[in-house]
XYZ file of C-alpha atoms in Angstrom:
773
model
C 30.786 38.438 -105.142
C 29.148 36.234 -102.482
C 29.787 37.118 -98.852
C 30.737 34.745 -96.052
C 27.088 34.170 -95.199
C 26.365 33.034 -98.753
C 29.312 30.665 -98.612
C 28.050 29.093 -95.401
C 24.543 28.786 -96.799
C 25.962 27.057 -99.862
C 28.028 24.743 -97.698
C 24.926 23.573 -95.895
C 26.766 21.580 -93.251
C 25.826 21.291 -89.605
C 27.899 23.037 -86.907
C 28.085 26.220 -89.001
C 26.542 29.608 -88.320
C 23.845 30.013 -90.958
C 21.192 32.723 -91.052
C 17.607 31.866 -90.180
C 15.804 30.711 -93.330
C 13.324 33.601 -93.051
C 15.726 36.243 -91.714
C 15.700 38.402 -94.840
C 11.935 38.105 -95.162
C 11.519 39.074 -91.505
C 13.699 42.152 -91.970
C 11.960 43.169 -95.192
C 8.444 42.519 -93.897
C 7.903 39.863 -96.552
C 7.458 36.829 -94.287
C 3.847 35.704 -94.552
C 1.901 35.185 -91.350
C -1.730 34.111 -91.175
C -3.044 37.659 -91.143
C -1.024 38.339 -94.324
C -2.671 35.556 -96.341
C -5.074 36.692 -99.069
C -8.585 36.801 -97.700
C -10.975 34.578 -99.655
C -14.335 35.771 -100.948
C -17.088 35.625 -98.369
C -14.710 35.666 -95.406
C -16.335 36.046 -92.008
C -14.566 37.796 -89.129
C -15.023 36.616 -85.556
C -15.130 38.604 -82.361
C -15.415 36.811 -79.052
C -17.809 37.982 -76.346
C -16.195 37.643 -72.925
C -17.394 36.949 -69.426
C -17.292 39.995 -67.163
C -17.289 37.889 -64.005
C -14.681 35.636 -62.424
C -17.229 33.132 -61.149
C -20.934 33.377 -61.796
C -24.045 31.657 -63.024
C -25.312 33.199 -66.252
C -28.982 33.836 -65.574
C -29.667 35.603 -68.849
C -27.827 35.634 -72.156
C -29.892 37.675 -74.620
C -28.200 37.826 -78.015
C -31.231 39.049 -79.967
C -29.748 42.452 -80.712
C -26.427 40.853 -81.569
C -27.982 38.575 -84.170
C -29.896 41.408 -85.814
C -26.961 43.831 -85.910
C -25.674 44.979 -89.320
C -23.326 42.524 -91.014
C -23.823 39.676 -88.556
C -24.088 36.248 -90.206
C -24.165 34.002 -87.139
C -23.723 34.038 -83.392
C -22.214 31.016 -81.695
C -22.998 29.659 -78.246
C -22.503 26.297 -76.579
C -25.782 25.125 -78.141
C -24.169 25.348 -81.574
C -21.393 22.856 -80.835
C -22.334 19.659 -82.733
C -19.750 17.409 -81.085
C -18.241 17.536 -77.609
C -18.139 20.989 -76.087
C -14.681 20.297 -74.689
C -11.151 21.471 -75.524
C -9.200 20.423 -72.423
C -5.899 18.933 -73.631
C -5.490 16.569 -70.650
C -8.610 16.709 -68.493
C -12.175 17.175 -69.702
C -12.623 20.363 -67.704
C -12.599 23.194 -70.259
C -15.604 23.901 -72.485
C -15.235 25.587 -75.841
C -18.126 27.818 -74.745
C -19.577 27.680 -71.216
C -22.907 26.132 -70.359
C -24.491 28.223 -67.620
C -21.475 28.995 -65.413
C -18.487 31.217 -66.186
C -15.228 30.654 -64.338
C -12.929 33.586 -65.118
C -13.025 37.130 -66.406
C -12.458 36.999 -70.148
C -13.809 33.491 -70.670
C -15.274 33.201 -74.206
C -19.025 33.367 -73.662
C -20.174 33.580 -77.283
C -18.691 34.474 -80.670
C -19.990 36.719 -83.408
C -19.229 36.049 -87.082
C -19.800 39.090 -89.271
C -18.843 40.580 -92.632
C -16.099 42.661 -91.011
C -14.291 42.766 -87.697
C -15.629 46.218 -86.705
C -19.178 44.966 -87.321
C -18.546 41.819 -85.278
C -17.081 43.860 -82.432
C -19.936 46.381 -82.478
C -22.519 43.622 -82.494
C -20.929 41.781 -79.570
C -21.280 44.922 -77.454
C -25.078 44.650 -77.797
C -25.274 41.404 -75.792
C -27.333 41.500 -72.619
C -25.856 39.278 -69.913
C -27.114 38.919 -66.355
C -25.092 37.100 -63.724
C -25.636 35.557 -60.325
C -22.239 35.960 -58.717
C -20.621 32.983 -57.041
C -17.669 33.154 -54.623
C -14.439 33.417 -56.647
C -11.039 32.010 -55.674
C -8.474 34.411 -57.096
C -5.241 33.850 -55.189
C -2.990 30.994 -54.165
C -3.810 31.675 -50.521
C -7.577 31.600 -51.078
C -7.409 28.410 -53.119
C -5.225 26.682 -50.516
C -7.644 27.653 -47.767
C -10.505 26.183 -49.803
C -8.457 23.099 -50.760
C -9.290 23.832 -54.395
C -7.051 21.465 -56.371
C -6.915 20.267 -59.971
C -5.480 16.979 -58.676
C -4.187 15.550 -55.415
C -1.041 17.187 -54.084
C 2.088 15.339 -55.171
C 5.077 14.310 -53.041
C 8.593 13.404 -54.171
C 11.108 12.068 -51.644
C 14.770 11.151 -51.430
C 15.693 9.763 -48.019
C 14.385 11.451 -44.872
C 14.784 15.152 -45.517
C 13.162 16.310 -42.293
C 15.481 14.180 -40.171
C 18.515 15.296 -42.184
C 17.621 18.955 -41.724
C 17.026 18.496 -38.009
C 20.394 16.785 -37.587
C 22.340 19.388 -39.583
C 24.565 21.910 -37.770
C 22.655 24.778 -39.379
C 19.144 25.204 -40.732
C 17.328 27.998 -42.526
C 13.875 28.442 -43.997
C 11.956 31.012 -45.961
C 9.217 31.803 -48.414
C 9.512 33.170 -51.931
C 6.755 34.218 -54.317
C 7.266 34.402 -58.066
C 4.703 35.993 -60.327
C 3.236 34.951 -63.627
C 4.280 36.242 -67.037
C 2.468 37.050 -70.258
C 3.900 35.483 -73.398
C 3.656 38.757 -75.324
C 4.375 37.103 -78.651
C 4.574 39.602 -81.521
C 1.852 37.797 -83.459
C -1.266 37.356 -81.349
C -3.688 34.448 -81.463
C -5.011 34.089 -85.005
C -6.624 31.424 -87.172
C -8.057 31.198 -90.684
C -10.341 28.293 -91.650
C -11.519 27.371 -95.138
C -14.341 24.923 -95.929
C -13.664 21.997 -98.235
C -15.665 19.215 -99.806
C -17.697 16.852 -97.624
C -17.417 19.131 -94.609
C -13.623 19.016 -94.571
C -11.731 21.944 -93.038
C -8.367 23.513 -93.842
C -7.113 25.349 -90.771
C -4.284 27.842 -90.690
C -3.477 28.378 -87.039
C -0.667 30.130 -85.215
C -0.091 27.084 -83.057
C 2.797 25.106 -81.640
C 0.613 22.012 -81.684
C -1.006 21.298 -85.079
C -2.001 17.727 -84.232
C -3.796 18.604 -81.008
C -5.499 21.477 -82.811
C -6.667 18.952 -85.429
C -7.889 16.464 -82.842
C -9.792 18.936 -80.668
C -11.448 20.726 -83.588
C -12.596 17.364 -84.908
C -13.888 16.413 -81.470
C -15.848 19.656 -81.076
C -17.389 19.367 -84.517
C -18.112 15.657 -84.390
C -15.713 14.934 -87.277
C -13.024 12.343 -87.854
C -9.471 13.611 -87.556
C -8.894 13.038 -91.268
C -11.490 15.706 -92.089
C -9.337 18.445 -90.557
C -5.992 19.618 -91.945
C -3.988 22.063 -89.840
C -1.179 24.044 -91.437
C 1.525 26.208 -89.869
C 4.250 27.936 -91.866
C 5.524 30.192 -89.110
C 4.461 31.919 -85.918
C 5.435 35.345 -84.730
C 6.538 33.884 -81.419
C 4.978 31.292 -79.169
C 6.983 30.696 -75.971
C 4.450 28.042 -74.902
C 1.459 30.355 -75.227
C 0.395 28.640 -78.439
C 0.807 25.048 -77.289
C -2.795 24.713 -76.115
C -4.250 28.213 -75.867
C -4.364 28.720 -79.636
C -6.811 25.841 -79.962
C -9.691 27.779 -78.423
C -9.719 30.362 -81.191
C -9.037 27.970 -84.069
C -11.930 25.820 -82.839
C -14.324 28.793 -82.629
C -13.333 29.752 -86.154
C -13.867 26.184 -87.368
C -17.277 26.125 -85.690
C -18.289 29.262 -87.597
C -17.226 27.629 -90.872
C -19.093 24.423 -90.080
C -22.238 26.404 -89.292
C -22.165 28.780 -92.269
C -20.147 27.020 -94.961
C -18.126 30.222 -95.394
C -14.446 30.811 -94.607
C -13.749 32.556 -91.319
C -10.911 34.271 -89.492
C -10.311 35.249 -85.891
C -7.580 37.610 -84.791
C -7.361 38.825 -81.198
C -6.115 42.317 -80.502
C -3.453 42.714 -77.823
C -5.768 43.671 -74.953
C -8.160 40.789 -75.587
C -5.255 38.399 -76.089
C -3.718 39.294 -72.731
C -7.033 39.053 -70.885
C -8.206 35.810 -72.485
C -5.072 33.687 -72.655
C -3.120 31.882 -69.921
C 0.205 32.919 -68.431
C 3.204 31.461 -66.689
C 2.087 29.981 -63.376
C 2.550 32.128 -60.278
C 4.178 30.179 -57.437
C 4.695 30.437 -53.704
C 7.639 28.352 -52.510
C 8.307 27.497 -48.870
C 11.848 26.178 -48.487
C 13.898 24.692 -45.678
C 17.512 23.535 -45.785
C 19.965 21.937 -43.403
C 23.700 22.390 -43.997
C 27.135 22.205 -42.415
C 29.686 24.917 -41.645
C 31.058 24.797 -45.178
C 27.617 25.396 -46.652
C 27.167 21.831 -47.902
C 23.579 20.660 -47.916
C 22.485 17.806 -45.678
C 18.858 17.971 -46.726
C 16.224 20.211 -48.289
C 12.444 20.474 -48.239
C 10.235 22.451 -50.589
C 6.509 23.084 -50.591
C 5.304 24.500 -53.892
C 1.897 26.036 -54.480
C 0.890 27.274 -57.924
C -2.082 29.163 -59.294
C -3.298 27.021 -62.190
C -6.468 28.843 -63.149
C -9.942 27.518 -63.836
C -8.914 24.354 -65.716
C -6.068 21.883 -65.731
C -4.661 22.741 -69.176
C -1.017 21.528 -68.886
C -0.665 22.321 -65.187
C -0.062 18.719 -64.119
C 3.053 18.367 -66.246
C 4.192 21.936 -65.539
C 4.051 21.406 -61.794
C 5.751 18.028 -62.148
C 8.633 19.762 -63.919
C 8.808 22.369 -61.165
C 9.327 19.474 -58.748
C 12.010 17.971 -61.004
C 13.932 21.241 -60.967
C 13.807 22.122 -57.285
C 17.417 20.917 -57.157
C 18.595 22.981 -60.137
C 22.283 21.959 -60.397
C 22.747 20.936 -56.758
C 22.734 17.562 -55.037
C 20.232 17.904 -52.195
C 21.407 14.686 -50.429
C 17.949 14.191 -48.888
C 14.826 15.860 -50.216
C 11.108 16.264 -49.726
C 9.201 18.125 -52.425
C 5.465 18.735 -52.052
C 3.451 20.308 -54.855
C -0.051 21.814 -54.617
C -1.803 22.503 -57.956
C -4.545 25.030 -57.202
C -7.709 25.639 -59.192
C -8.647 29.319 -59.209
C -11.147 31.564 -60.956
C -8.556 33.066 -63.242
C -7.588 32.315 -66.833
C -6.055 28.869 -67.074
C -2.295 29.215 -66.835
C -0.327 27.270 -69.375
C 3.015 26.352 -70.852
C 5.684 29.024 -70.816
C 9.352 28.757 -71.748
C 10.875 26.619 -68.992
C 7.533 24.892 -68.286
C 7.683 25.183 -64.481
C 11.439 24.674 -64.304
C 12.206 28.347 -63.581
C 9.712 28.463 -60.720
C 11.115 25.237 -59.305
C 14.669 26.574 -59.307
C 13.867 29.790 -57.472
C 13.641 28.212 -54.018
C 17.040 26.493 -54.029
C 18.760 29.568 -55.451
C 17.274 31.707 -52.672
C 18.488 29.081 -50.209
C 22.027 29.238 -51.642
C 22.101 33.005 -51.108
C 20.711 32.639 -47.602
C 23.270 29.977 -46.637
C 26.114 32.179 -47.861
C 24.873 35.194 -45.926
C 24.341 33.108 -42.781
C 27.883 31.702 -42.907
C 29.570 34.869 -44.175
C 30.701 33.114 -47.350
C 30.757 34.088 -51.004
C 27.546 32.726 -52.568
C 29.576 31.325 -55.472
C 31.603 29.146 -53.111
C 28.434 27.742 -51.550
C 27.057 26.970 -54.983
C 30.249 25.293 -56.163
C 30.359 23.087 -53.064
C 26.889 21.667 -53.732
C 27.017 20.949 -57.462
C 26.201 17.561 -58.931
C 29.489 15.833 -59.594
C 30.985 17.499 -56.515
C 28.752 16.416 -53.643
C 26.762 13.586 -55.235
C 24.865 12.541 -58.350
C 21.409 11.269 -57.341
C 18.347 13.431 -58.018
C 15.230 13.421 -55.802
C 13.408 11.483 -58.556
C 16.033 8.754 -58.739
C 17.878 9.703 -61.933
C 21.658 9.642 -61.730
C 23.251 12.798 -63.113
C 26.039 11.291 -65.183
C 26.757 14.220 -67.478
C 27.241 17.198 -65.153
C 29.556 19.860 -66.529
C 28.282 22.574 -64.179
C 31.545 22.791 -62.233
C 33.608 23.146 -65.404
C 31.276 25.791 -66.805
C 31.118 27.801 -63.599
C 34.839 27.771 -62.896
C 35.602 28.692 -66.504
C 33.115 31.568 -66.372
C 34.404 32.616 -62.963
C 37.820 33.131 -64.534
C 36.766 34.640 -67.848
C 34.469 37.227 -66.265
C 36.919 38.061 -63.422
C 34.303 37.231 -60.810
C 36.609 37.434 -57.768
C 37.981 40.832 -58.738
C 34.495 42.106 -59.447
C 33.279 40.835 -56.084
C 35.958 42.902 -54.364
C 35.032 45.900 -56.496
C 31.348 45.540 -55.594
C 32.177 45.331 -51.878
C 34.368 48.430 -52.113
C 31.710 50.333 -54.077
C 29.008 49.540 -51.548
C 31.242 50.694 -48.675
C 31.786 54.052 -50.361
C 28.291 54.751 -51.763
C 25.280 55.473 -49.614
C 22.413 55.511 -52.093
C 23.522 53.419 -55.066
C 24.305 49.788 -54.227
C 25.685 47.109 -56.493
C 25.059 43.374 -56.478
C 26.748 40.427 -58.141
C 25.793 36.797 -58.623
C 27.016 33.812 -60.624
C 24.438 31.037 -60.888
C 24.164 27.737 -62.790
C 21.407 26.030 -64.737
C 20.817 22.306 -65.136
C 17.718 21.611 -67.224
C 16.316 18.210 -68.105
C 15.615 17.594 -71.779
C 12.639 15.452 -72.812
C 8.890 15.731 -72.565
C 7.871 14.547 -69.116
C 4.774 13.063 -70.768
C 6.498 9.924 -72.059
C 4.403 9.417 -75.212
C 5.259 12.855 -76.595
C 8.912 11.944 -77.111
C 8.465 11.001 -80.766
C 8.596 12.765 -84.123
C 8.124 12.194 -87.824
C 9.431 13.714 -91.043
C 8.895 13.488 -94.779
C 11.625 13.979 -97.373
C 11.200 14.029 -101.163
C 14.076 14.177 -103.632
C 13.064 15.454 -107.061
C 14.698 14.571 -110.346
C 16.360 17.989 -110.663
C 18.242 17.271 -107.450
C 16.143 19.562 -105.277
C 14.848 18.336 -101.924
C 11.521 18.945 -100.219
C 11.535 18.715 -96.423
C 8.597 18.502 -94.071
C 8.671 17.609 -90.393
C 6.305 17.687 -87.456
C 7.885 20.621 -85.635
C 6.677 24.199 -85.944
C 8.718 27.305 -86.620
C 8.025 30.138 -84.200
C 11.149 32.159 -84.931
C 13.516 29.897 -83.000
C 15.332 28.573 -86.074
C 14.076 25.011 -85.981
C 13.527 24.785 -89.732
C 16.998 25.944 -90.696
C 18.576 23.462 -88.284
C 16.589 20.532 -89.640
C 17.341 21.638 -93.192
C 21.050 21.685 -92.322
C 20.736 18.103 -91.082
C 19.179 16.966 -94.360
C 21.666 18.907 -96.504
C 24.499 17.367 -94.514
C 23.217 13.838 -95.102
C 23.158 14.281 -98.868
C 26.207 16.575 -98.862
C 24.362 19.131 -100.955
C 24.193 22.934 -100.681
C 21.667 24.154 -98.162
C 19.756 26.128 -100.783
C 18.859 22.825 -102.460
C 16.619 21.975 -99.497
C 13.135 23.518 -99.513
C 11.437 23.769 -96.125
C 7.653 23.562 -96.336
C 4.864 24.415 -93.915
C 4.040 21.934 -91.188
C 0.826 20.123 -92.117
C -1.077 17.354 -90.387
C -1.714 15.619 -93.731
C 2.022 15.339 -94.432
C 3.358 14.277 -91.034
C 0.626 12.952 -88.719
C 0.333 12.555 -84.950
C 3.014 15.072 -84.106
C 4.025 16.306 -80.682
C 3.923 19.982 -79.821
C 7.051 21.972 -80.522
C 7.922 22.363 -76.883
C 10.172 21.026 -74.114
C 13.198 22.354 -76.048
C 13.035 19.135 -78.041
C 12.255 20.478 -81.508
C 15.697 20.002 -83.030
C 16.400 16.838 -81.070
C 13.447 14.785 -82.238
C 12.549 16.379 -85.580
C 16.186 16.549 -86.606
C 16.574 12.833 -85.923
C 13.355 12.014 -87.794
C 14.470 14.036 -90.820
C 17.888 12.411 -90.695
C 16.242 8.979 -90.665
C 14.161 9.844 -93.746
C 17.193 11.215 -95.592
C 19.260 8.152 -94.710
C 16.557 5.840 -96.054
C 16.716 7.566 -99.443
C 20.493 7.777 -99.304
C 20.752 4.037 -98.625
C 18.621 3.355 -101.701
C 20.860 5.610 -103.797
C 24.012 3.941 -102.479
C 22.642 0.481 -103.213
C 21.614 1.575 -106.714
C 24.951 3.255 -107.454
C 26.927 0.229 -106.259
C 24.911 -1.983 -108.580
C 24.871 0.479 -111.476
C 28.613 1.094 -111.443
C 29.673 -2.321 -110.172
C 31.557 -0.954 -107.171
C 31.779 -1.602 -103.453
C 32.126 1.922 -102.106
C 29.857 4.879 -102.798
C 30.798 8.136 -101.079
C 28.697 11.310 -100.895
C 30.855 14.430 -100.699
C 30.467 18.184 -101.158
C 31.909 17.859 -104.677
C 29.554 15.070 -105.723
C 29.256 11.295 -105.464
C 32.183 8.959 -105.975
C 30.975 5.512 -107.061
C 34.082 3.420 -107.542
C 35.932 5.118 -110.400
C 32.897 7.111 -111.486
C 32.320 10.692 -110.358
C 28.868 12.227 -110.795
C 26.758 14.968 -109.325
C 23.938 14.428 -106.890
C 21.441 15.433 -109.593
C 22.895 12.964 -112.070
C 22.650 10.130 -109.567
C 19.087 11.052 -108.666
C 18.005 11.096 -112.311
C 19.578 7.725 -112.982
C 17.871 6.318 -109.902
C 14.487 7.637 -111.002
C 14.735 5.966 -114.423
C 15.751 2.778 -112.621
C 12.514 3.078 -110.591
C 14.158 3.774 -107.245
C 11.900 5.485 -104.711
C 13.103 8.990 -103.912
C 10.689 9.681 -101.081
C 10.748 8.481 -97.488
C 9.283 9.088 -94.097
C 11.427 9.179 -90.998
C 10.566 8.455 -87.414
C 12.334 8.907 -84.087
C 11.504 8.176 -80.486
C 13.719 9.197 -77.607
C 15.373 6.120 -76.087
C 16.081 5.085 -72.509
C 13.586 7.334 -70.744
C 11.029 5.980 -68.287
C 9.125 7.339 -65.332
C 6.779 5.971 -62.687
C 4.659 8.981 -61.797
C 2.876 7.226 -58.955
C 6.219 6.956 -57.153
C 7.836 9.998 -58.803
C 10.860 7.892 -59.657
C 12.663 7.046 -62.895
C 14.632 8.620 -65.703
C 12.379 11.310 -67.171
C 15.200 13.076 -69.004
C 17.440 11.800 -71.784
C 20.151 14.294 -70.844
C 20.691 17.669 -69.174
C 21.617 21.038 -70.653
C 23.855 23.287 -68.596
C 24.768 26.930 -68.419
C 26.136 29.607 -66.123
C 25.623 33.362 -65.943
C 27.180 36.175 -63.967
C 25.110 39.336 -63.543
C 26.103 42.733 -62.188
C 23.330 45.108 -61.076
C 22.919 48.478 -59.423
C 19.945 49.685 -57.370
C 18.883 53.113 -56.170
C 17.974 52.709 -52.519
C 15.905 55.922 -52.585
C 13.565 54.834 -55.365
C 14.062 51.104 -55.903
C 15.040 51.712 -59.536
C 17.569 49.224 -60.816
C 19.590 48.298 -63.849
C 21.502 45.250 -65.017
C 24.885 46.688 -66.004
C 26.782 43.617 -67.140
C 26.068 39.988 -67.963
C 28.490 37.197 -68.815
C 27.110 33.878 -70.050
C 28.765 30.564 -70.837
C 26.291 28.018 -72.142
C 26.522 24.378 -73.122
C 24.691 23.426 -76.318
C 26.726 20.319 -76.982
C 28.093 20.477 -80.530
C 25.964 23.312 -81.831
C 23.992 22.602 -85.001
C 23.985 26.323 -85.762
C 25.941 28.666 -83.450
C 24.273 31.798 -84.823
C 20.804 30.504 -84.044
C 21.897 29.162 -80.659
C 23.443 32.480 -79.593
C 20.195 34.185 -80.525
C 18.255 31.758 -78.361
C 20.644 32.269 -75.445
C 20.325 36.044 -75.603
C 16.565 36.038 -76.128
C 15.931 33.484 -73.401
C 18.024 35.392 -70.890
C 16.327 38.716 -71.621
C 12.885 37.111 -71.376
C 13.826 35.574 -68.034
C 15.156 38.910 -66.861
C 11.803 40.468 -67.724
C 9.930 37.820 -65.728
C 12.080 38.501 -62.671
C 12.260 42.295 -62.814
C 9.630 44.230 -64.773
C 6.793 41.982 -65.969
C 4.110 42.205 -63.314
C 0.616 40.793 -63.725
C -1.894 42.656 -61.571
C -5.411 41.304 -60.991
C -7.951 43.380 -59.092
C -10.255 42.068 -56.369
C -12.858 41.099 -58.966
C -10.400 38.950 -60.919
C -9.896 41.441 -63.741
C -6.428 41.761 -65.250
C -5.317 45.383 -64.914
C -2.049 45.000 -66.823
C -3.428 44.008 -70.217
C -1.569 46.282 -72.634
C 1.964 47.496 -73.355
C 1.070 50.687 -71.488
C 0.710 48.809 -68.205
C 2.762 45.639 -68.719
C 6.483 46.164 -69.287
C 8.518 43.636 -71.201
C 12.248 44.385 -71.535
C 13.007 46.905 -74.274
C 16.263 47.617 -76.100
C 17.343 49.987 -73.341
C 16.988 47.271 -70.704
C 19.602 45.071 -72.352
C 22.824 45.301 -70.348
C 25.398 47.587 -71.950
C 27.992 44.862 -71.429
C 26.542 41.536 -72.573
C 29.113 38.813 -73.159
C 27.864 35.472 -74.441
C 29.792 32.386 -75.414
C 28.953 28.837 -76.383
C 31.059 26.392 -74.403
C 33.659 25.192 -76.871
C 34.187 21.818 -75.210
C 30.498 20.989 -75.258
C 29.453 17.621 -76.656
C 26.403 15.596 -75.751
C 27.352 12.266 -74.238
C 24.122 10.826 -75.586
C 23.840 10.159 -79.350
C 21.558 13.100 -80.094
C 21.433 14.739 -83.504
C 25.125 15.437 -84.260
C 25.783 15.452 -80.492
C 23.983 18.773 -80.036
C 21.928 19.867 -77.047
C 18.638 21.707 -76.742
C 18.813 25.462 -76.323
C 15.263 26.868 -76.348
C 14.421 26.926 -72.637
C 17.570 26.545 -70.485
C 18.952 30.077 -71.104
C 15.839 31.671 -69.586
C 16.840 30.356 -66.179
C 20.276 31.962 -66.444
C 18.391 35.168 -65.585
C 18.016 33.926 -62.009
C 21.517 35.388 -61.651
C 19.909 38.840 -62.054
C 17.439 38.141 -59.252
C 20.217 36.862 -56.969
C 22.335 39.913 -57.804
C 19.435 42.213 -56.894
C 19.036 40.300 -53.638
C 22.783 40.750 -53.047
C 22.514 44.500 -53.619
C 19.609 44.831 -51.192
C 21.488 42.775 -48.583
C 24.394 45.217 -48.751
C 22.118 47.942 -47.356
C 22.202 46.073 -44.039
C 25.900 45.188 -44.318
C 24.836 41.628 -45.219
C 23.529 41.011 -41.713
C 20.006 39.942 -42.723
C 18.543 38.119 -45.689
C 16.279 40.318 -47.837
C 12.641 39.389 -48.234
C 12.382 40.081 -51.966
C 9.798 38.454 -54.217
C 9.703 38.284 -58.015
C 9.265 40.281 -60.097
C 11.711 42.582 -58.313
C 9.979 45.778 -59.364
C 11.204 49.124 -58.030
C 8.362 49.063 -55.499
C 9.384 45.648 -54.193
C 13.072 46.554 -54.097
C 12.348 49.759 -52.185
C 10.185 47.890 -49.682
C 12.908 45.247 -49.266
C 15.556 47.928 -48.741
C 13.525 49.582 -46.010
C 12.819 46.202 -44.397
C 16.515 45.255 -44.395
C 17.469 48.596 -42.848
C 14.923 48.093 -40.093
C 15.884 44.506 -39.315
C 19.639 45.085 -39.532
C 19.471 47.534 -36.619
C 18.472 44.705 -34.293
C 21.236 42.312 -35.415
């Protein structure tokens, strides 16, 4: 007897909770990833030799012993690159392999292709490398002092913020540092490349960006794009770390194939992956706000400085988004936002879930807490007073916020989680307990949805209907575990009103849907769902026209029980077969581009976002003031996903995003030594949240009244990135707990991640400063 899940899968409609298409295969270990694919005869295995210096001139690179080592077939250096030795996605500032100068510890210096991975690794260790050290820039402070920038500093303004702050009854300022974060995907960087006829290449890559992988491999090898096919069935996680960073290893693998004519594979182990690949950008934010006696903002100024690493990668767009989100959900009235993008001798930082948005929001949320403490108010009341829709609607970049539901979400959550009663309980607890202190915070999220690079807001899809009534679906998005494929399949099944198991989802391939955008910016379902819908509707329109002519009727209706064509009832399969014999095309491409968005980057003004996604979270924490240890004890989340395409998938994204954000702000600390070496490059030294770190009480809900005001795919909203920023409530709650040590007389100086060491130092600092107040 089928269970409820089977019934929903058979129904195939949108807005229903349906299991991930690979859920059973994931649980059973049967889902195929690149390293699970059968290895072809003659396969070569690559190991990458790394730079041991952060900044140096290579005075000697002797690979003689490497080349003669057992099992070695070829050794690759920059001299072996037949095309352009360049893989920078935006700027031409990142070589595939360096030419004379290395710029960070872990930079690929050469690659060894051997008969086995152990032989390649052993051979690489025989390299003799001499360096002439050059002065490295390793920190934000050092790079600022040297004025080391990847581009000119950017300024965004709304009114005269400095004058507004000076004229305000109250003013506060501060500085907040937020650290980087490793993506720690379950499947590391991996690629498998097979040679084809005429020098063609078939590339399996764990990448969020098949098209850019195709383009940059072709560029490095001096090929046309049509000679390279990139295929992605699934990734074991990405989180932004495979948007550009995967290209380096796929390109090295492709180079080995081009040089030897043999298939090749590269698979980084965890330590090498963490050392060699980019992270979330570390930021230092200087903030200043002016406000009245009720806590309402009169003006705000932010100066952002980020460590970008040795090359630009995607740092320009990431830092732009940080500027866009300095307001979070609050109307700043007048604003000045300055952004410094710093080039350092560290691995090039890259896209990470939120894409700069989380770092941008940290300053204003710290300011909200500081305003509340200064005025003796509840931080929630200060936040509510400054929300878009309450105090204004104009963003610093000139977009009018016309869809704000932040007030409704926050007030609904305030009631459902009993915030006011819990605030009283926290205050009472802290008065009675000397060593354990509790903290509470309820914070909002407003996150803009669209690629800020205008041209990326487009997608394509390919749909085939076969004569047995089955459907083949391909689209330009990539599946990294987030449930994109099942959502798009639901869209197609809904259009034809067929069971979901009729729709076959196939691997993303650049020879099926070309010129795709990366699966990023939370836009996967939005744009690929619309493209797939367009393809399905093209075929459906042909079938309707055929049926109306065939059965001499005006109305043709597709329903879950079949097609009604006038007085004739027939199944989907029957209609498809008739159409085929009548020579009706049953295949179509679909295309979508996001409407109404525009942006003048020179002036930092326009409408960069099609709409906003909203959410609110309330977090309860406890800290041990003797050790700095802490725990999140309860979390309540209310999140707006519009009309959810798949509530089960969306709830999973909300939970996963929150926990990942919590890790960034509490336990995940990247430590570089004075030579630029990453010390925390393994699970033994880098702590992501584990099962025991999940709050015992974790209450999540999708906002039932949610509906996108814009005509997105079935009025849904993006869900991939926004929930991560709900975890800022944890950081604010920890700040609240530390402030209670000094009877809320002084604002804690607590940076992120709020590790036990940092919390203990902040506690001691608050105790010391509170004595003088």
